[in-house]
mmCIF file of C-alpha atoms in Angstrom:
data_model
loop_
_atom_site.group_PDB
_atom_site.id
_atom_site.type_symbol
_atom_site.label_atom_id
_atom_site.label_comp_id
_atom_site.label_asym_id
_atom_site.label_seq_id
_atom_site.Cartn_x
_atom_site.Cartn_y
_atom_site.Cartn_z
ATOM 1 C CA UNK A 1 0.000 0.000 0.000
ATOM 2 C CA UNK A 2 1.354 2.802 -0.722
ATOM 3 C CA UNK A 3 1.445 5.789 2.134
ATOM 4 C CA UNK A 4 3.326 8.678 -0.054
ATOM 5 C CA UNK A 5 -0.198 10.707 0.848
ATOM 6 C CA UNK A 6 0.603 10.461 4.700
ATOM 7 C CA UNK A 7 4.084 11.853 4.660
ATOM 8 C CA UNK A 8 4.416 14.751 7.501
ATOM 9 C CA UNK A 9 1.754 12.921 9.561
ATOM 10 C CA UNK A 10 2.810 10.763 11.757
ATOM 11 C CA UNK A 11 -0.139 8.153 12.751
ATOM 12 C CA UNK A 12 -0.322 5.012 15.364
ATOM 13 C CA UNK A 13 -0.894 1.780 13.043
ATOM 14 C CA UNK A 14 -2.142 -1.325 14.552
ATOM 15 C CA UNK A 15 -3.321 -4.408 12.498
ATOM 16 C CA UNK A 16 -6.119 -6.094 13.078
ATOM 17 C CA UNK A 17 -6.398 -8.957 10.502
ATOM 18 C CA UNK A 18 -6.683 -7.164 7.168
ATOM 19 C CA UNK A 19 -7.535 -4.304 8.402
ATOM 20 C CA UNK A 20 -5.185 -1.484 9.016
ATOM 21 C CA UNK A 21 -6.167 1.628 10.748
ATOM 22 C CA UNK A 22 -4.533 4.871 10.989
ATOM 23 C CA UNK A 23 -5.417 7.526 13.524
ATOM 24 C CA UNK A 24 -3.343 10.879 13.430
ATOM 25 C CA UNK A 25 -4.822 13.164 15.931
ATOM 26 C CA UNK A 26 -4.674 16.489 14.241
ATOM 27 C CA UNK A 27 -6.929 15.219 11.738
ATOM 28 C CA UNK A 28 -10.653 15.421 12.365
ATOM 29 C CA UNK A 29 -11.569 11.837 11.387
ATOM 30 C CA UNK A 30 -10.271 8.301 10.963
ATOM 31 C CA UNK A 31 -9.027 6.673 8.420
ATOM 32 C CA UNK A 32 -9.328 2.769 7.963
ATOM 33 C CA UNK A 33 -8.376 1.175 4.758
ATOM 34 C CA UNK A 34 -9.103 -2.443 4.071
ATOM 35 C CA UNK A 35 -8.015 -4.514 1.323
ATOM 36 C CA UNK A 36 -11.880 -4.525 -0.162
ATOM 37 C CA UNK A 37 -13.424 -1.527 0.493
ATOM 38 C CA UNK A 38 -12.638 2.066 0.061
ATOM 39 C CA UNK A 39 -11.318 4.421 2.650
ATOM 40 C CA UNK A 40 -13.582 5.914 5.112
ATOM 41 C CA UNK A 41 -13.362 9.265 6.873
ATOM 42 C CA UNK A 42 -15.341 9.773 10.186
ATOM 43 C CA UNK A 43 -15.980 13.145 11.455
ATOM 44 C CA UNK A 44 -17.063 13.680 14.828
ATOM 45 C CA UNK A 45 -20.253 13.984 15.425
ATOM 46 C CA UNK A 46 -22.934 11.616 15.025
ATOM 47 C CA UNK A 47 -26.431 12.739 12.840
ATOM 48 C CA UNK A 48 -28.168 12.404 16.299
ATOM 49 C CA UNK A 49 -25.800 14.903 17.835
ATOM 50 C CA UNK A 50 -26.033 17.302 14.990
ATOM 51 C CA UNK A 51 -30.232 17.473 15.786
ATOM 52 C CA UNK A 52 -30.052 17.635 18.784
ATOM 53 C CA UNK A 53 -27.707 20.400 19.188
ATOM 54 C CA UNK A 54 -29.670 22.232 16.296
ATOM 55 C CA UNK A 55 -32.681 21.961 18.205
ATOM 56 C CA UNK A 56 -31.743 23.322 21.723
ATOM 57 C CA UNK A 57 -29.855 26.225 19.361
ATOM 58 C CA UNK A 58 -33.066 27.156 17.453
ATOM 59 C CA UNK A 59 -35.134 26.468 20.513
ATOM 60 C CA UNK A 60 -32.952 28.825 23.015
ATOM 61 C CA UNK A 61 -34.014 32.191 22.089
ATOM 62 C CA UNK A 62 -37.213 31.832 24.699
ATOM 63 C CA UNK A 63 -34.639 31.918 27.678
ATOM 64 C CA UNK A 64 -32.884 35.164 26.048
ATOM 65 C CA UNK A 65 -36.116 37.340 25.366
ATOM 66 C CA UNK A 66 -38.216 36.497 28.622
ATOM 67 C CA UNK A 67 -37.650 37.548 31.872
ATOM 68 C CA UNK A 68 -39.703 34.596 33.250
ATOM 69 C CA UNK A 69 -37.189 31.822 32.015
ATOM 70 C CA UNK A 70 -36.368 29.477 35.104
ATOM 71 C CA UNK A 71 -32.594 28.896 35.909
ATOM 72 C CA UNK A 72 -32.946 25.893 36.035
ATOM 73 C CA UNK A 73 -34.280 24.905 32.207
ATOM 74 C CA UNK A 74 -31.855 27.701 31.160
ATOM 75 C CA UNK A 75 -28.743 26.271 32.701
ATOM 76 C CA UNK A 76 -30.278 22.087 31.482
ATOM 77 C CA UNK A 77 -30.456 23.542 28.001
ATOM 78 C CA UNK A 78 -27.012 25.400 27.569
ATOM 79 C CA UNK A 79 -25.351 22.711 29.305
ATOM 80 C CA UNK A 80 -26.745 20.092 27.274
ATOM 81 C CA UNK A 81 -25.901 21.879 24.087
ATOM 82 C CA UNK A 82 -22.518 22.331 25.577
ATOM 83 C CA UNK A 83 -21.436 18.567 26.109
ATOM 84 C CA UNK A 84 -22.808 18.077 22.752
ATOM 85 C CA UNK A 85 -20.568 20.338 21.418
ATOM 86 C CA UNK A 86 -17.550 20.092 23.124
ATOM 87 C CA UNK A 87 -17.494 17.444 25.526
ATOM 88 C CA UNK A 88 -19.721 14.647 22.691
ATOM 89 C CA UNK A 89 -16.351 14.394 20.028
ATOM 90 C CA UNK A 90 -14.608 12.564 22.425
ATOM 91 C CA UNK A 91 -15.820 9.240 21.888
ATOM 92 C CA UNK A 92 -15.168 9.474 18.149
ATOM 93 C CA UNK A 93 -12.430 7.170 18.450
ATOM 94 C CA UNK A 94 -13.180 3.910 19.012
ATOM 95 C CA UNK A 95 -10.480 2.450 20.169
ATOM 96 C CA UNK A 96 -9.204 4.992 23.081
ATOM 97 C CA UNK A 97 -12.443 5.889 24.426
ATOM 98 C CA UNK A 98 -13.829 3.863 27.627
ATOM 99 C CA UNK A 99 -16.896 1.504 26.581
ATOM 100 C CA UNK A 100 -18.774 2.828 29.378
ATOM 101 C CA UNK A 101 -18.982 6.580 27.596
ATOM 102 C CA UNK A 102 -19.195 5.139 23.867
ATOM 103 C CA UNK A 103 -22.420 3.711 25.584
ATOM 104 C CA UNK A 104 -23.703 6.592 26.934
ATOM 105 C CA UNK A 105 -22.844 8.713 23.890
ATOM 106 C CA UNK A 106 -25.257 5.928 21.352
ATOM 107 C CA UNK A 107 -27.987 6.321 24.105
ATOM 108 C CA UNK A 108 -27.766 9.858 25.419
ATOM 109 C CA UNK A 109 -31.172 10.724 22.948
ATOM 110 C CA UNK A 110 -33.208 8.791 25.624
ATOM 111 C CA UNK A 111 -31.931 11.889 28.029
ATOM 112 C CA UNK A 112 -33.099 13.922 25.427
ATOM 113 C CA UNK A 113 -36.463 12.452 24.771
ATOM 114 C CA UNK A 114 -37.462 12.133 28.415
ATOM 115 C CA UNK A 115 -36.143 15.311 29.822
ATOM 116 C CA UNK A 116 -36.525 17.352 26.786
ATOM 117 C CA UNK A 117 -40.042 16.528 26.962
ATOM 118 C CA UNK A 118 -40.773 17.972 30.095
ATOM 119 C CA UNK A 119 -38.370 20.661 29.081
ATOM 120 C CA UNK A 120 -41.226 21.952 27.184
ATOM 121 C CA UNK A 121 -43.745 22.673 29.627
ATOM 122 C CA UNK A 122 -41.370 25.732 30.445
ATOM 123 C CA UNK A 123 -41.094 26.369 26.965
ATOM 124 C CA UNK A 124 -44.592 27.005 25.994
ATOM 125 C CA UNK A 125 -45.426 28.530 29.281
ATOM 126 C CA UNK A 126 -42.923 31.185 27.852
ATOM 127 C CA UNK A 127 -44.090 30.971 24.148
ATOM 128 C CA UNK A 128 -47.860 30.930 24.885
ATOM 129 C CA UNK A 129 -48.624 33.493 27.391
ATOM 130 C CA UNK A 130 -50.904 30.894 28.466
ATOM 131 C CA UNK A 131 -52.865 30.590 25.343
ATOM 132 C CA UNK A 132 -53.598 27.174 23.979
ATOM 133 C CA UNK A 133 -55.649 26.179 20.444
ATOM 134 C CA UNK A 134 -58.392 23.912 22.452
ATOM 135 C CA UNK A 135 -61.298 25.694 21.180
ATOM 136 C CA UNK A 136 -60.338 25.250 17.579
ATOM 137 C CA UNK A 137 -58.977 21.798 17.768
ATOM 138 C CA UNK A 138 -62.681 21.272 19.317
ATOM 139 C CA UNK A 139 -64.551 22.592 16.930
ATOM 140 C CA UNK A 140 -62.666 20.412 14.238
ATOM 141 C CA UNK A 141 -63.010 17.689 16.338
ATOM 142 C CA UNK A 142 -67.095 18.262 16.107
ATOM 143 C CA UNK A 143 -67.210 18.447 12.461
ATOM 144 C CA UNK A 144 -65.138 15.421 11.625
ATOM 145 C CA UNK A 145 -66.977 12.827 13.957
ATOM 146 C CA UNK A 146 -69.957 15.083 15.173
ATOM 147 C CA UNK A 147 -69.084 14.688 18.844
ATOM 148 C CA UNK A 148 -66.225 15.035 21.130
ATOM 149 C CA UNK A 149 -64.276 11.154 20.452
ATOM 150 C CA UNK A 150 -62.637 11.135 23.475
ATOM 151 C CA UNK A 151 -65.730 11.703 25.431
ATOM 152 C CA UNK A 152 -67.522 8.904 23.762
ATOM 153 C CA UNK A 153 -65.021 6.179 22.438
ATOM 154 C CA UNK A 154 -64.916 4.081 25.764
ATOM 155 C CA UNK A 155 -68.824 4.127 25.373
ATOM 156 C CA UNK A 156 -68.991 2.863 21.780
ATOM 157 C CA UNK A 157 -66.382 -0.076 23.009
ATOM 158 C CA UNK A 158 -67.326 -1.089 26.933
ATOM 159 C CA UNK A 159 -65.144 -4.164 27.723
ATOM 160 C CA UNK A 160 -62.694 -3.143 30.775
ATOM 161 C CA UNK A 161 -60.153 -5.908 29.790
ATOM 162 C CA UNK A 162 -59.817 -4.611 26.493
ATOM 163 C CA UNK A 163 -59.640 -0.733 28.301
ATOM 164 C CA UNK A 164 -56.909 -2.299 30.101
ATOM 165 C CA UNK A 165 -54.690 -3.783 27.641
ATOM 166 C CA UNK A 166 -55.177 -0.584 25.785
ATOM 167 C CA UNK A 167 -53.752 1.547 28.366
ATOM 168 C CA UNK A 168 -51.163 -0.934 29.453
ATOM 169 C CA UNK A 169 -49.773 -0.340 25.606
ATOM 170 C CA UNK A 170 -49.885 3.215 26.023
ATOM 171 C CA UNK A 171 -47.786 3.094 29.433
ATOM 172 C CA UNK A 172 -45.330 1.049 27.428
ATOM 173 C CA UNK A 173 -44.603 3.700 24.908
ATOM 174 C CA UNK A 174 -40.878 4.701 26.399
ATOM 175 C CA UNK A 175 -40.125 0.868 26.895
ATOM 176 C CA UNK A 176 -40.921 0.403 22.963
ATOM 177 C CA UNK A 177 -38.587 3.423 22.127
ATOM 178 C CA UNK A 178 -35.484 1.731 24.688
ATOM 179 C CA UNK A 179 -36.796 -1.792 22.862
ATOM 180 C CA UNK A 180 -36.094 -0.791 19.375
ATOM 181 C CA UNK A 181 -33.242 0.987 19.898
ATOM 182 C CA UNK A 182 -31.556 -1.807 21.979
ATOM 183 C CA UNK A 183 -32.602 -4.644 19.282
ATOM 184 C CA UNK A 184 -31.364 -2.225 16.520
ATOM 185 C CA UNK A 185 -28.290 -1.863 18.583
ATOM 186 C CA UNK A 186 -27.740 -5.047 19.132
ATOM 187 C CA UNK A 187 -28.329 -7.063 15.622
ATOM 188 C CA UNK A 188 -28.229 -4.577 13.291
ATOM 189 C CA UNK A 189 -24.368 -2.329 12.105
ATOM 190 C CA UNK A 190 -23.526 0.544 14.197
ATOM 191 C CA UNK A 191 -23.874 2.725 11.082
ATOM 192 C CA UNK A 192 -28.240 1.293 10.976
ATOM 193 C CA UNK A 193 -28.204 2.103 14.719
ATOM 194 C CA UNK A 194 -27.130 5.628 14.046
ATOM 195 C CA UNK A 195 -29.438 5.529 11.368
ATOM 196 C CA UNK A 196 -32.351 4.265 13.783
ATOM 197 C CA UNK A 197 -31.674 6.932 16.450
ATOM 198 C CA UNK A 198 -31.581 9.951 14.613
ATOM 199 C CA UNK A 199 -34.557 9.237 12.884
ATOM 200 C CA UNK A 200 -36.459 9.088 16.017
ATOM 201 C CA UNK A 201 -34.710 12.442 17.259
ATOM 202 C CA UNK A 202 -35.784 13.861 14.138
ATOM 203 C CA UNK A 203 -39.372 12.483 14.467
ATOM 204 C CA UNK A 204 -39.102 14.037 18.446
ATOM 205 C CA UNK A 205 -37.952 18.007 16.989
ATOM 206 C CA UNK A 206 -40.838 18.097 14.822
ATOM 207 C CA UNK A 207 -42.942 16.990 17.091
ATOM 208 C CA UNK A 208 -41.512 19.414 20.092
ATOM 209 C CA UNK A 209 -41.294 22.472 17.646
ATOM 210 C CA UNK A 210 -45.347 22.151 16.726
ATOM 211 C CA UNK A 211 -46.066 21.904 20.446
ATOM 212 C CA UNK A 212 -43.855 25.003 21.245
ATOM 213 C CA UNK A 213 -45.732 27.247 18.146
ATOM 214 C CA UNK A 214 -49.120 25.194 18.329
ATOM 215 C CA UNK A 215 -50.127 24.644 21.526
ATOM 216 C CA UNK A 216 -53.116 22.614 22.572
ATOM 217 C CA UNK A 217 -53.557 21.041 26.361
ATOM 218 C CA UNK A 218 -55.910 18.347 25.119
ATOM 219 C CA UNK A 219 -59.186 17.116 26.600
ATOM 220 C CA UNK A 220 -57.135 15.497 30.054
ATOM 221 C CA UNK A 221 -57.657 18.936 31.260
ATOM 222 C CA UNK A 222 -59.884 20.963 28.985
ATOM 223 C CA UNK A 223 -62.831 18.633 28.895
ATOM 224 C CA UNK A 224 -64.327 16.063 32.102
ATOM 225 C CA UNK A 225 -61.580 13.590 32.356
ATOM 226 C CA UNK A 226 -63.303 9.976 31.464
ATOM 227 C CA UNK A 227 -63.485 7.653 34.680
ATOM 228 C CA UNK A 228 -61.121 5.554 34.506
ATOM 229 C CA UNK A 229 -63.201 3.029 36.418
ATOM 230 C CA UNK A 230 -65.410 2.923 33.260
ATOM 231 C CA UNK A 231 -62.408 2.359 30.981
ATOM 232 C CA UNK A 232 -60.348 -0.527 32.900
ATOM 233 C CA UNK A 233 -58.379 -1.677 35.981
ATOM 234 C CA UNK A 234 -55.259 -0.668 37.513
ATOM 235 C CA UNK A 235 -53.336 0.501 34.255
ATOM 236 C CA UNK A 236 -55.859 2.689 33.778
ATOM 237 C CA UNK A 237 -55.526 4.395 37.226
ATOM 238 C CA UNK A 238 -51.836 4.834 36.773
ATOM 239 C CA UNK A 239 -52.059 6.566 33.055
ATOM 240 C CA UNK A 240 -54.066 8.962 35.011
ATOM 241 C CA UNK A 241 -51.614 9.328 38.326
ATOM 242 C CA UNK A 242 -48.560 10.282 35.428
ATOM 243 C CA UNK A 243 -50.663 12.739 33.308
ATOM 244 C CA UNK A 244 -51.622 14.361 36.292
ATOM 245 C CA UNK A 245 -48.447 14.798 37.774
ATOM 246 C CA UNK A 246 -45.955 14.495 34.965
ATOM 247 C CA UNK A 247 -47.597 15.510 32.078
ATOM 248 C CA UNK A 248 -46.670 18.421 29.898
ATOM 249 C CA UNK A 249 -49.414 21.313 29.063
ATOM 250 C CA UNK A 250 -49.743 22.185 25.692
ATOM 251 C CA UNK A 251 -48.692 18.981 23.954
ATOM 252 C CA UNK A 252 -51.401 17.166 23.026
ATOM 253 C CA UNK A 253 -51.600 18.514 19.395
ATOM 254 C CA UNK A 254 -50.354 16.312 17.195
ATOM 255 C CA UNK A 255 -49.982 13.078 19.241
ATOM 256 C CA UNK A 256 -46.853 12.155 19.616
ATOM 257 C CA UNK A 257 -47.407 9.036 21.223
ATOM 258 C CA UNK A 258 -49.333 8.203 17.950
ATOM 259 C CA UNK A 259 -46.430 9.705 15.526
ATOM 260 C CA UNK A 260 -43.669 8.455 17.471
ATOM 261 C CA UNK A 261 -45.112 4.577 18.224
ATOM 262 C CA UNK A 262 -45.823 4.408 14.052
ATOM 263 C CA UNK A 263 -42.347 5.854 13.547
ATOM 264 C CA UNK A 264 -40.748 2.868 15.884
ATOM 265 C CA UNK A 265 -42.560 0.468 14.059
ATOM 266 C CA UNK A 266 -41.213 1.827 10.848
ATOM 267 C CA UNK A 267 -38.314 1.486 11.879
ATOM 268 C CA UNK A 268 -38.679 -1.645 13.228
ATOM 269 C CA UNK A 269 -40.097 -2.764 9.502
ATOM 270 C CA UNK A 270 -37.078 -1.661 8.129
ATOM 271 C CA UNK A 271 -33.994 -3.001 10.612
ATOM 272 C CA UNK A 272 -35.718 -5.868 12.684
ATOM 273 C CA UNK A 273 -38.690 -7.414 11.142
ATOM 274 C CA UNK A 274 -39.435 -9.961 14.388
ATOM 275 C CA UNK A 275 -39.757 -6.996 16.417
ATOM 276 C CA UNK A 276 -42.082 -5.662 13.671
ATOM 277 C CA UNK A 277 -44.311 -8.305 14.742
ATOM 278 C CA UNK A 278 -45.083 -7.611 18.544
ATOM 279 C CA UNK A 279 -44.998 -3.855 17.671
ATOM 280 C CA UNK A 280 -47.860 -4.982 15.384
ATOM 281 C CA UNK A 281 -49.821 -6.455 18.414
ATOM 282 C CA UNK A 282 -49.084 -3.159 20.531
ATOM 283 C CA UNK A 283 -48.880 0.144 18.273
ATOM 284 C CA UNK A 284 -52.543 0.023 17.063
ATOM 285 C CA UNK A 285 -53.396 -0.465 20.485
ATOM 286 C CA UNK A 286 -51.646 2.327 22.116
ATOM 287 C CA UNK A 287 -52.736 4.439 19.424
ATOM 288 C CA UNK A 288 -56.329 3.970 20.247
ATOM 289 C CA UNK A 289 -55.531 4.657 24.040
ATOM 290 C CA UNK A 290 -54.865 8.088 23.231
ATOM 291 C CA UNK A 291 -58.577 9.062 22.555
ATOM 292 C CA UNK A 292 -60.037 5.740 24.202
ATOM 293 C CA UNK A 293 -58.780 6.710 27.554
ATOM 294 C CA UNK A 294 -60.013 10.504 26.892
ATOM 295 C CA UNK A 295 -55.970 11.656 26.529
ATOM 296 C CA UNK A 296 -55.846 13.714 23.291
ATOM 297 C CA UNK A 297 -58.492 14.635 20.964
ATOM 298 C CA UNK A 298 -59.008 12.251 17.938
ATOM 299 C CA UNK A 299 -57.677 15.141 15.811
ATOM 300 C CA UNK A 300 -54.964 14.776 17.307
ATOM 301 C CA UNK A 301 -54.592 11.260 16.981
ATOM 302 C CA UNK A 302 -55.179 11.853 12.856
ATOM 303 C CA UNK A 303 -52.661 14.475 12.702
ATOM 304 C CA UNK A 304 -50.050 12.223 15.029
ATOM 305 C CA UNK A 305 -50.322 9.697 12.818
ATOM 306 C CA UNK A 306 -49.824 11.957 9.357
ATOM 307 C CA UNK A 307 -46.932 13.868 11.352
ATOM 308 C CA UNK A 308 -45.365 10.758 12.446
ATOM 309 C CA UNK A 309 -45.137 9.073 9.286
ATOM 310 C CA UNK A 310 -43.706 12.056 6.937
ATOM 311 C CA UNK A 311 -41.001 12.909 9.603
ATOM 312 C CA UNK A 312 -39.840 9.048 9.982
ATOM 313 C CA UNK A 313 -39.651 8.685 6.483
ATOM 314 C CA UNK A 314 -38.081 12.275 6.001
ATOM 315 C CA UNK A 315 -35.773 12.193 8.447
ATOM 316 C CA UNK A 316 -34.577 8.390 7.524
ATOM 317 C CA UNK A 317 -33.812 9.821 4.183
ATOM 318 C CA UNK A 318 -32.015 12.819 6.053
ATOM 319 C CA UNK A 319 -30.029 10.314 8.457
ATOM 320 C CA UNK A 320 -28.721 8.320 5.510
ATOM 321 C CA UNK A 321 -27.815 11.408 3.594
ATOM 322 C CA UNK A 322 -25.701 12.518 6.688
ATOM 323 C CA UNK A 323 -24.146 9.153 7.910
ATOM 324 C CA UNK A 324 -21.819 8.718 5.755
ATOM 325 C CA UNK A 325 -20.324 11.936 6.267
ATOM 326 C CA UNK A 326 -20.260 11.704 9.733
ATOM 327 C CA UNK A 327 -20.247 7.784 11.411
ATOM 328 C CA UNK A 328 -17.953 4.841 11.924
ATOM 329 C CA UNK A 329 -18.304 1.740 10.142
ATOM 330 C CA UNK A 330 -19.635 0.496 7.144
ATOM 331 C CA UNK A 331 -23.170 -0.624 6.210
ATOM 332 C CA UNK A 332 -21.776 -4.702 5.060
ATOM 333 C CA UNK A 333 -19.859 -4.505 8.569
ATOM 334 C CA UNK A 334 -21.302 -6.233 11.359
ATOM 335 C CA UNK A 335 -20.528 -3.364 13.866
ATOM 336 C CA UNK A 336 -22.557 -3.175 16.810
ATOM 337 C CA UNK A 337 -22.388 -1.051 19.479
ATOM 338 C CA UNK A 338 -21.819 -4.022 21.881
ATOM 339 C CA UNK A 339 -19.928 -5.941 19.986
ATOM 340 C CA UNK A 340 -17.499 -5.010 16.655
ATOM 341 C CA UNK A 341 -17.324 -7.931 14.746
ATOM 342 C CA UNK A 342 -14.696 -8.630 12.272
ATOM 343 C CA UNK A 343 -14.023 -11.559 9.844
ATOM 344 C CA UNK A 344 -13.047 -13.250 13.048
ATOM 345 C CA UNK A 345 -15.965 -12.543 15.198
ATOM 346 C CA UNK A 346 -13.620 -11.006 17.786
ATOM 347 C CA UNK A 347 -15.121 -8.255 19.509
ATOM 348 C CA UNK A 348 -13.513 -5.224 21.819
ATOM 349 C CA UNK A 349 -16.337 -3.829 23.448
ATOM 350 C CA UNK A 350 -18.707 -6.225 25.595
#
């Protein structure tokens, strides 16, 4: 091979099979040559990184105009955006960071779907002025369906267990977001988990960014809340404990349980077809949920699911645009992020 191109640089070379790797670390990326592939360059940051860190740039300016921001949201959000920033590149290398952090730098969207969420409660409250687009969202809701659905779905369908199971699916939706992402991370190439994650993230900042411009509080706390005595048993009980104590005002419009669950299952479609199968016994159910259990409006659930489809299929095509330019690994390599496989099956993470 011939390394005229790398004269002045002086890089650390370790073999590993056929493969030869060369790291020289005033370059931002890696290069790693096999004998049957071209060479690959790997910037720093991940696709996921890249929308994440967009979104908590384009969604900062509420802390900078009002004088009502809390410090504690302000400090989450610069901090967050500065670890992404600065503190994220680290783990670029894959052979001198710690497992532990390359880990935590595949998963850290979880932090940002979970906390981010309830991020936005103080976003809107500064956005909205208290304003939220009930009213109209209600008066759609009337002409569509000629009633208020999720005042009168649990009475068109009166069997508790199947009240239950439906609200047991929709207490599962963060389990089926950690279950797809695991499986994906797990079976599927590094490059397809990358792939997998930012897609979601994507699916998340569209979703966040119509709640923070559009926001509707849904009919948990504009209309009667349904019994949930009437609807089912226990699970029932506790969807009703969590929206009343952890739930987010002004985010009911679209549904992002609905847009997010049919962008999992997508996704689940596309990189692990077994898993497509049990989403298919629990996604239509949680979907229902929503306006079953009297959560969002069933205009809500419509738009979810229109929202959620567009922005998983848009921002898959996005992600896979923007991979190559930015992640380790190739698409034919088995690279997982608990395992790197070569030809050898030997691995040097878990």
């Amino acid at each position: 091979m011939n390394l005229d191109c790398f004269q002045g640089i002086q890089p650390h070379i370790f073999e590993q099979n056929t493969t030869i790797t060369f790291y020289d670390e005033t370059l931002p990326f890696q290069i790693d040559e096999k004998s049957s592939s071209k060479s690959k360059y790997i910037y720093f940051y991940s696709v996921t990184d890249i929308f994440i860190a967009s979104y908590l740039f384009l969604s900062s300016w509420p802390y900078f105009i009002s004088p009502f921001s809390n410090i504690f949201w302000t400090s989450f959000h610069l901090l967050y955006f500065l670890l992404l920033v600065f503190v994220q590149p680290i783990h670029s290398n894959p052979k001198e960071s710690h497992r532990l952090v390359r880990l935590l730098s595949d998963y850290h969207c979880l932090i940002f779907f979970s906390i981010g969420y309830s991020e936005l409660q103080h976003i809107i409250s500064l956005t909205s002025n208290g304003y939220f687009h009930d009213q109209l969202i209600q008066e759609i809701e009337e002409t569509i369906f000629g009633c208020q659905l999720s005042q009168e779905l649990h009475q068109w369908i009166p069997f508790h267990l199947l009240g239950e199971y439906f609200c047991i699916c929709y207490l599962g939706y963060f389990v089926f977001i950690f279950l797809l992402l695991c499986c994906v991370g797990i079976c599927c190439s590094h490059r397809d988990f990358h792939i997998c994650s930012s897609t979601l993230v994507f699916s998340f900042i569209v979703n966040f960014f119509i709640f923070t411009y559009f926001p509707v509080e849904g009919p948990f706390w504009q209309l009667s809340r349904v019994d949930p005595s009437k609807i089912g048993y226990r699970a029932c009980h506790l969807v009703h404990l969590l929206l009343s104590n952890g739930s987010a005002h002004g985010t009911a419009f679209p549904s992002s349980h609905v847009g997010i669950a049919l962008t999992i299952w997508i996704l689940s479609i596309k990189y692990h077809k077994k898993l497509s199968l049990f989403y298919l016994l629990v996604i239509p159910a949680l979907c229902i949920a929503t306006v079953y259990g009297g959560f969002h409006y069933g205009f809500d659930a419509i738009c979810g699911s229109v929202v959620g489809t567009i922005s998983s299929l848009t921002g898959h095509h996005i992600s896979k645009k923007l991979v190559s330019f930015t992640h380790v690994g190739s698409s034919t390599t088995k690279e997982t992020i608990f395992g790197v496989h070569n030809q050898t099956e030997e691995k040097y993470l878990f």
